[in-house]
Steps between C-alpha positions, in 0.01 A plus 500: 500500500217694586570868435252649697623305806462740882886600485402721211180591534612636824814706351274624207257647754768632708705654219191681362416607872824650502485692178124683642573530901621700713787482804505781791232625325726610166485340145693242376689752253598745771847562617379266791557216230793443266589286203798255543716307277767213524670346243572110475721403832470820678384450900112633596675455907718307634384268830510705817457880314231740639158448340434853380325420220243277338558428179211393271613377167340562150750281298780249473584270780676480819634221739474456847832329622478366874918490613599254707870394623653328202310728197123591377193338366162594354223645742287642291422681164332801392384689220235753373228565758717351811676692743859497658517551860167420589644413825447850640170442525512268784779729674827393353758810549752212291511280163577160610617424136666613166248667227680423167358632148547220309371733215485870359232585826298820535291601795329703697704586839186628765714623840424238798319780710254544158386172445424438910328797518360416157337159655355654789319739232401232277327161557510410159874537517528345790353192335657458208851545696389252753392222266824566275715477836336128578572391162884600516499315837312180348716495194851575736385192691452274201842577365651323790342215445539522084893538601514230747330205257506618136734467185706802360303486199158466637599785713625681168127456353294580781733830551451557072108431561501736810734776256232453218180550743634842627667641135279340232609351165841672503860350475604465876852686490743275704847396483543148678710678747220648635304193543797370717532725724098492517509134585834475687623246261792519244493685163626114343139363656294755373626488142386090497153581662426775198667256228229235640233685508628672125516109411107407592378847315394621720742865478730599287828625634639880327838652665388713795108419450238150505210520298218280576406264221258257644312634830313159600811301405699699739238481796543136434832510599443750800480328836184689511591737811388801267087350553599399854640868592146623323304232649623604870446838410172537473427318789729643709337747785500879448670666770346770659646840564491583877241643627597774668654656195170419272273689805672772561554596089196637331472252191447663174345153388179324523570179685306316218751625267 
């Protein structure tokens, strides 16, 4: 797998944006801005709380679980250089799903008011936010179909592929609890997936952690989603902020930024 794929490129840029810009016109490293942590299992939100912050994360993972009647399944993933609650941007006052750290996760937590202010400032911001937000909604829609057609265990591979992409080399730390409750499927199930995939070398199994032995191996047993989601991606349309909100804010930025 191509490591500079568009998913990352676009999270590098945006976490290094992040470390230099500014929102309502204050640093990054001003009281306006604090550092967050969650351990392992510990709830980002819950579906239907407030948005009052955006959260963007600088390690470890976290799980977007859509709920449904009957339990909860993946709808999304994020790690360093994405951003929980993204939603705000386009107006939602409401998570419409659970944000679980499947990891140790920190962050930086910018208040809601900050960061829309901050994109009106900023076109360069406003970018980088924009394109990440299309490829969370390209990737979201290629889950449903990756859930709808595809194996446990090639879902188990394109989700380690997708884990290894956003943390690097690392052990991923999981417990095949965890996956179940990411897939909606039972603990029993999961177990069998990692054993076959353990079996063709392609990972090796520890107690609450997977290490990857064999990367290409283990794309050959992906259903290969993980491209699709990046393929999509990049050719997905930018949206555009409105324009009344762009026009009436002084931007900071050149537009050829």
């Amino acid at each position: 797998m191509d490591r500079a794929t568009p998913r990352m490129s676009i999270s590098a840029r945006l976490h290094r944006l992040l470390s230099e810009a500014t929102l309502e016109g204050v640093s990054l490293t001003s009281p306006a801005m604090r550092t967050s942590e969650w351990k392992r299992g510990q709830l980002l939100h819950r579906a239907g709380d407030a948005v009052a912050e955006l959260h963007f994360v600088t390690e470890g993972l976290v799980a977007i679980l859509g709920r449904a009647r009957g339990g909860a399944a993946e709808a999304g993933l994020v790690g360093p250089g994405g951003v929980v609650g993204y939603q705000a941007m386009f107006g939602a006052a409401e998570t419409r799903a659970d944000a679980v750290a499947l990891t140790s996760v920190i962050a930086m937590s910018a208040p809601r008011n900050a960061v829309l202010q901050g994109l009106q400032r900023s076109a360069t911001l406003r970018r980088e936010l924009f394109d990440y937000a299309a490829q969370r909604i390209a990737e979201t829609e290629q889950l449903c179909v990756c859930a709808s057609l595809h194996s446990i265990e090639q879902r188990l591979a394109r989700w380690l592929l997708q884990a290894a992409a956003l943390l690097g080399p690392r052990p991923v730390e999981m417990t095949h609890q965890q996956f179940a409750s990411i897939f909606g499927v039972r603990r029993a199930s999961v177990t069998t997936s990692l054993h076959l995939l353990e079996g063709e070398m392609a990972i090796r199994c520890l107690r609450g952690r997977i290490e990857i032995r064999d990367l290409p191996r283990l794309e050959a047993l992906s259903c290969g989603c993980e491209a699709a989601q990046l393929s999509a991606a990049a050719g997905a349309r930018r949206p555009q902020p409105p324009q009344t909100a762009c026009s009436s804010a002084s931007s900071t930025d050149s537009p050829r930024d």
